[in-house]
CSV table of N, CA and C in Angstrom, one decimal:
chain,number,residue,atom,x,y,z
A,1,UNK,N,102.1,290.8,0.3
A,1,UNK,CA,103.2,289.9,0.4
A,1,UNK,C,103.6,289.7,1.9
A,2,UNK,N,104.0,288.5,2.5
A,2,UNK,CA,104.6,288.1,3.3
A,2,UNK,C,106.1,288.2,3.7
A,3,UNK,N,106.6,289.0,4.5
A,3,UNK,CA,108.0,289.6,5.0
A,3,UNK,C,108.6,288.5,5.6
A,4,UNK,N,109.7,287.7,5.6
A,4,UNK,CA,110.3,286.8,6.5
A,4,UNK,C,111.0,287.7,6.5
A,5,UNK,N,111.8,286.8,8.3
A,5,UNK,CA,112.7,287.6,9.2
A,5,UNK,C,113.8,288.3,8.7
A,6,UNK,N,114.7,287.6,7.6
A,6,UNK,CA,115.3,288.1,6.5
A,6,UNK,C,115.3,288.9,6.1
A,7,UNK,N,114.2,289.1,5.3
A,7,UNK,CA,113.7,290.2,4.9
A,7,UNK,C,113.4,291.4,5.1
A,8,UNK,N,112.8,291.0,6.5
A,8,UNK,CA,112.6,292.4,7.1
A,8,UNK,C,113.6,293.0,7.7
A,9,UNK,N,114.9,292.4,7.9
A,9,UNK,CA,116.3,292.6,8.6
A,9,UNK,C,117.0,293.5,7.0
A,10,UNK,N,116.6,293.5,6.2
A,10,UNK,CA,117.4,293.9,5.0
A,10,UNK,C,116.6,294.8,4.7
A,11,UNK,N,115.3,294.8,5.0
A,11,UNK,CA,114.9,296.6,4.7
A,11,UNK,C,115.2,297.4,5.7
A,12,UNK,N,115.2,296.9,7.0
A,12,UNK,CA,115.7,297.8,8.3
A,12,UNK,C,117.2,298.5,7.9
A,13,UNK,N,117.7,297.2,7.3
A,13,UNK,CA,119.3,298.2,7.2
A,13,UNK,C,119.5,299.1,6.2
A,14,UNK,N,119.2,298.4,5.5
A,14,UNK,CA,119.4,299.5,3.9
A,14,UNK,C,118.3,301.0,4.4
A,15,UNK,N,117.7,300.5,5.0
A,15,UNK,CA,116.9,301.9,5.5
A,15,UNK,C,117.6,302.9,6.9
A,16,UNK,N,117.9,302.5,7.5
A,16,UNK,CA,119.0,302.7,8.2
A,16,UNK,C,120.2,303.5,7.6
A,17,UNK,N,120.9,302.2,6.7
A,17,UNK,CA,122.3,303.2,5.7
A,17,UNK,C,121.7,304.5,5.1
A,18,UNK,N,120.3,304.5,4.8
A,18,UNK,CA,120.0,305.7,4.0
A,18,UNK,C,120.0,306.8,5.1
A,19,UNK,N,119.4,306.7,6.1
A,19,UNK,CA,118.7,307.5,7.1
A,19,UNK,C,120.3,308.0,7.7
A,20,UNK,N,121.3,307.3,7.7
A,20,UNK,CA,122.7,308.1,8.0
A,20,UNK,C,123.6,308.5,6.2
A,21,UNK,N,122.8,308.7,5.2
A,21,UNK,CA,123.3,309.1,4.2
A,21,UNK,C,123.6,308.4,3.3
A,22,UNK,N,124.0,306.9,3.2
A,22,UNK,CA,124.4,306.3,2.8
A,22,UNK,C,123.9,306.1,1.5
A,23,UNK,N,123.9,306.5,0.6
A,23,UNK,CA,122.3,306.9,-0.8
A,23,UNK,C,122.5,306.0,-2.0
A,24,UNK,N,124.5,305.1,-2.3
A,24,UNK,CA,124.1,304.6,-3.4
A,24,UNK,C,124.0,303.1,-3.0
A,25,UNK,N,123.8,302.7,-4.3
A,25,UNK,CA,123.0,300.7,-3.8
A,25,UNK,C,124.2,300.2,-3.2
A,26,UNK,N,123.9,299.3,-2.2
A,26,UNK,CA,124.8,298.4,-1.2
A,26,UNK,C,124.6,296.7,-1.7
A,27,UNK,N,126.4,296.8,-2.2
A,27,UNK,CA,126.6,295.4,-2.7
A,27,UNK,C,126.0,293.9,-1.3
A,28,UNK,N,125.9,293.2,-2.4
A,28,UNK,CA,124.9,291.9,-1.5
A,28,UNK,C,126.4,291.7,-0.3
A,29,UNK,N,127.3,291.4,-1.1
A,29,UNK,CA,128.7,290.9,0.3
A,29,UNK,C,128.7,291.9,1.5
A,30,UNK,N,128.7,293.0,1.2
A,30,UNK,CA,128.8,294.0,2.3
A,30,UNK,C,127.2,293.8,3.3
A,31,UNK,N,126.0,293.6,2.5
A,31,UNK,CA,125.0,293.3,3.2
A,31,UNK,C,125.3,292.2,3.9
A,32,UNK,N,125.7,290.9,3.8
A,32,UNK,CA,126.1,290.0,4.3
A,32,UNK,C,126.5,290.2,5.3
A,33,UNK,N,127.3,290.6,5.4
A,33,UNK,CA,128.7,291.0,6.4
A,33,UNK,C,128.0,291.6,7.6
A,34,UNK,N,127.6,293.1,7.1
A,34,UNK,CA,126.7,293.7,8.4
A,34,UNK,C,126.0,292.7,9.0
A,35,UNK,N,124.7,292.1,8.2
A,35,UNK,CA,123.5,291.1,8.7
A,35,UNK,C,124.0,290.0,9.4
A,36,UNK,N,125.2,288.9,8.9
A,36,UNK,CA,126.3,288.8,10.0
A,36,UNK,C,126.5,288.8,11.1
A,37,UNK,N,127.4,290.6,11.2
A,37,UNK,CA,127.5,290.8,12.2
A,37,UNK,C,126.8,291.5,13.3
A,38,UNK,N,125.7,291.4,13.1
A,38,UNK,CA,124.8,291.6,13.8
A,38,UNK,C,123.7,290.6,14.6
A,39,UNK,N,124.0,289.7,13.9
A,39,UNK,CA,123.3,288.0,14.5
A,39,UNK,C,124.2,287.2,15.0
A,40,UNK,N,123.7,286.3,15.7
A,40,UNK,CA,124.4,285.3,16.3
A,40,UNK,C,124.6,284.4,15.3
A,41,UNK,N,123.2,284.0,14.4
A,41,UNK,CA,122.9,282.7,13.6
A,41,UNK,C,123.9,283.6,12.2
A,42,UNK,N,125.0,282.9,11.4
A,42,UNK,CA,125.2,283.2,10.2
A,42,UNK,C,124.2,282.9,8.9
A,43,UNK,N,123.7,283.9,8.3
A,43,UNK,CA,123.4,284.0,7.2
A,43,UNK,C,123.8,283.3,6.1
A,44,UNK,N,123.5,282.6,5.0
A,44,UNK,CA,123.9,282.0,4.2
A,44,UNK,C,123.7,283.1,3.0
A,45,UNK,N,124.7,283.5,2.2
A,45,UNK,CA,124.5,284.1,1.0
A,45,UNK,C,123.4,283.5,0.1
A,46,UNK,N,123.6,282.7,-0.1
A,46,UNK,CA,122.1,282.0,-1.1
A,46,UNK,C,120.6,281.9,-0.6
A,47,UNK,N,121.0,281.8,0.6
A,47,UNK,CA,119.4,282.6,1.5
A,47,UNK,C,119.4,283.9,1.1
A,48,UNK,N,120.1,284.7,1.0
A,48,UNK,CA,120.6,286.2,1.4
A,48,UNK,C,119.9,286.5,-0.3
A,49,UNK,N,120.5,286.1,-1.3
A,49,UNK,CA,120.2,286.4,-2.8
A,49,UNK,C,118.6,285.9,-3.0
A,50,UNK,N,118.0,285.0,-2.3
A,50,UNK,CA,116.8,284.7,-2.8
A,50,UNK,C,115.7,285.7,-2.4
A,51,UNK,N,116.1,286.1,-0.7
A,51,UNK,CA,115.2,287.4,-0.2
A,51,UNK,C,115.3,288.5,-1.2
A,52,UNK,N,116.7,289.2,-1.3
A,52,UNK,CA,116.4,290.3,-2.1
A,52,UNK,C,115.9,289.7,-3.2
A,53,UNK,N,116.3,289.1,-4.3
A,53,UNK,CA,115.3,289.2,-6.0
A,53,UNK,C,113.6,289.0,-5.2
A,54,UNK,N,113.7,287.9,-4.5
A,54,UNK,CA,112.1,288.3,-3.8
A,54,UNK,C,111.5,289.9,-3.6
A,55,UNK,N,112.1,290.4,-2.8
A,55,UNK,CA,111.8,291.5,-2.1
A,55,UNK,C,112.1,292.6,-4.2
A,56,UNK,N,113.1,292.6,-4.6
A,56,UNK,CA,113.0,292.9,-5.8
A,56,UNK,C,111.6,292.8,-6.9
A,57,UNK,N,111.5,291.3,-6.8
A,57,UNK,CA,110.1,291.1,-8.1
A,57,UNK,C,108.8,291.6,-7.2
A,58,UNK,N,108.9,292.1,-6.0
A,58,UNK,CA,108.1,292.8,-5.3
A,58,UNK,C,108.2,294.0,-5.1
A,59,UNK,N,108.8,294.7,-6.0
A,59,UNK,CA,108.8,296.1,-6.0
A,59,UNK,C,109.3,297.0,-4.5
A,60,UNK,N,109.7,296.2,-3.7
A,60,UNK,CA,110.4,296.6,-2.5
A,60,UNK,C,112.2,297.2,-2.7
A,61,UNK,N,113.0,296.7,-3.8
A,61,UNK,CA,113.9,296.9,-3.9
A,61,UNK,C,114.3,297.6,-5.0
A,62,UNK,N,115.7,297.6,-5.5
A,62,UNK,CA,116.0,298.4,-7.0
A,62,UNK,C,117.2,297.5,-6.8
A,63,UNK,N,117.5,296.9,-7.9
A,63,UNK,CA,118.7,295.8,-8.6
A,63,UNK,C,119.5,296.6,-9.3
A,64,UNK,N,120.9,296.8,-8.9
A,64,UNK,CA,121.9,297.3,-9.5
A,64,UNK,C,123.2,296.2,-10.2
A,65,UNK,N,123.9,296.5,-10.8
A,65,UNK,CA,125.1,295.8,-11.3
A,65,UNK,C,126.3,296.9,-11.3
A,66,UNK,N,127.7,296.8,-10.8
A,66,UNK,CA,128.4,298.2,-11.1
A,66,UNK,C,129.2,297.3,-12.1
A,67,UNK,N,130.5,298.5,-12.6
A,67,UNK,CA,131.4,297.7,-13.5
A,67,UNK,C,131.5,296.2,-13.9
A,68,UNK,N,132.0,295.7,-12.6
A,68,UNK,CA,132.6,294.5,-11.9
A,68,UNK,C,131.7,293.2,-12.0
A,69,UNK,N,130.5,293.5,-12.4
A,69,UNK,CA,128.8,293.2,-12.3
A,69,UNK,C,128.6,292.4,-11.1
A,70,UNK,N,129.2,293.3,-10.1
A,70,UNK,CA,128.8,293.0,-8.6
A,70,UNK,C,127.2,293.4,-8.6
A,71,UNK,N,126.2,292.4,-7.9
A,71,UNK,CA,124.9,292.7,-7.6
A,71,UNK,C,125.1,293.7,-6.4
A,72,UNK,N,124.1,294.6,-6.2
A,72,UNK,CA,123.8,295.6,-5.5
A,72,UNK,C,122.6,296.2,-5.4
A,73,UNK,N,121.9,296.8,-4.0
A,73,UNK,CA,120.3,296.9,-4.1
A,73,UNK,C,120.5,298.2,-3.3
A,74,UNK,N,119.0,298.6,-3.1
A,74,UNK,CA,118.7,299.8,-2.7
A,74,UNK,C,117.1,299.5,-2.7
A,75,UNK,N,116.6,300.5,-1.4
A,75,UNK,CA,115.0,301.0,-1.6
A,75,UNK,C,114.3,301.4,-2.3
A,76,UNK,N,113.4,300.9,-2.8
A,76,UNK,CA,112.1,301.5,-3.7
A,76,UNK,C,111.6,302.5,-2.7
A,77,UNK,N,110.7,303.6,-3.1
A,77,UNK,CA,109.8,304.0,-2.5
A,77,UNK,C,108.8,303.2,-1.2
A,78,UNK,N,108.5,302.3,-2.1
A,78,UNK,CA,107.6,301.4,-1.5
A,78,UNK,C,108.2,300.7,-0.5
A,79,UNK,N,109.5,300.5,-0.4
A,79,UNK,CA,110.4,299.7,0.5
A,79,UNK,C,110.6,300.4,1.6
A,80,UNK,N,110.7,301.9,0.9
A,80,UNK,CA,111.3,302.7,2.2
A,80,UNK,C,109.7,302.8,3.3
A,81,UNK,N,108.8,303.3,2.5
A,81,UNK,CA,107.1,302.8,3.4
A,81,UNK,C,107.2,301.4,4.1
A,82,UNK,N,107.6,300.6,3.8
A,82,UNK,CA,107.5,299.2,4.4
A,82,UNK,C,108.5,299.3,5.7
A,83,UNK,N,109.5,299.4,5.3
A,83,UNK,CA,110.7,299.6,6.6
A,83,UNK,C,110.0,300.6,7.8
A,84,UNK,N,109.5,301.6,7.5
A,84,UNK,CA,109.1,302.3,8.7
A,84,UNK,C,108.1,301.9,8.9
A,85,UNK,N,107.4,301.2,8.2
A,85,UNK,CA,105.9,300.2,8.9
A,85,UNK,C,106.5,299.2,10.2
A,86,UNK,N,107.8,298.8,9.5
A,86,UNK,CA,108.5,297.6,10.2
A,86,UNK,C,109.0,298.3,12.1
A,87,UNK,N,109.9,299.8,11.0
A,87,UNK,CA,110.4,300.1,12.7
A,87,UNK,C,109.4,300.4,13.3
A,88,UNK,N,108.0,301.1,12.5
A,88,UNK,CA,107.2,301.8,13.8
A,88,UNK,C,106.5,300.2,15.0
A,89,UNK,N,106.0,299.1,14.0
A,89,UNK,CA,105.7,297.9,14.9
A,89,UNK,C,106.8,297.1,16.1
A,90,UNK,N,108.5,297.5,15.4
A,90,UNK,CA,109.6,297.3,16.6
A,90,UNK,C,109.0,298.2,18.0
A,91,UNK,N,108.7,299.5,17.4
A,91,UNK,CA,109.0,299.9,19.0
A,91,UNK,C,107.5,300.2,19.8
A,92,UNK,N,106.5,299.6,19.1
A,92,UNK,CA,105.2,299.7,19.7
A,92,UNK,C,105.5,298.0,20.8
């Protein structure tokens, strides 16, 4: 499968949140927000929801709902292999 920029910005982080502890799934708004504020170009949520179920029906992600049936995601295995594929290529 094919990673867009997106994409690969949203495995970095969620891989990142883990790597400082952060362990349960991270609501899509709060993803926003960071991905946000970290770019100059704003993100559109509906861009934002199509990457993750992509990155989802690709076994890269894990789809949560809490109470509230707020959407929320987290790394697969396979996701967390991909992200450090990603950072090891950033710093080569």
């Amino acid at each position: 499968m094919r990673i867009s920029e997106l994409q690969r910005k949203v495995l970095l982080v969620l891989s990142e949140l883990e790597a400082r502890g952060h362990d349960s799934p991270l609501p899509v708004m709060q993803l926003l927000k960071l991905l946000n504020s970290a770019s100059s170009k704003d993100i559109y949520d509906t861009n934002l929801r199509t990457s993750l179920h992509t990155l989802h029906r690709n076994g890269l992600l894990h789809k949560y709902r809490n109470a509230s049936l707020n959407l929320a995601f987290s790394l697969t295995e396979t996701g967390r292999r991909r992200a450090a594929a990603i950072r090891y290529e950033l710093v080569l």
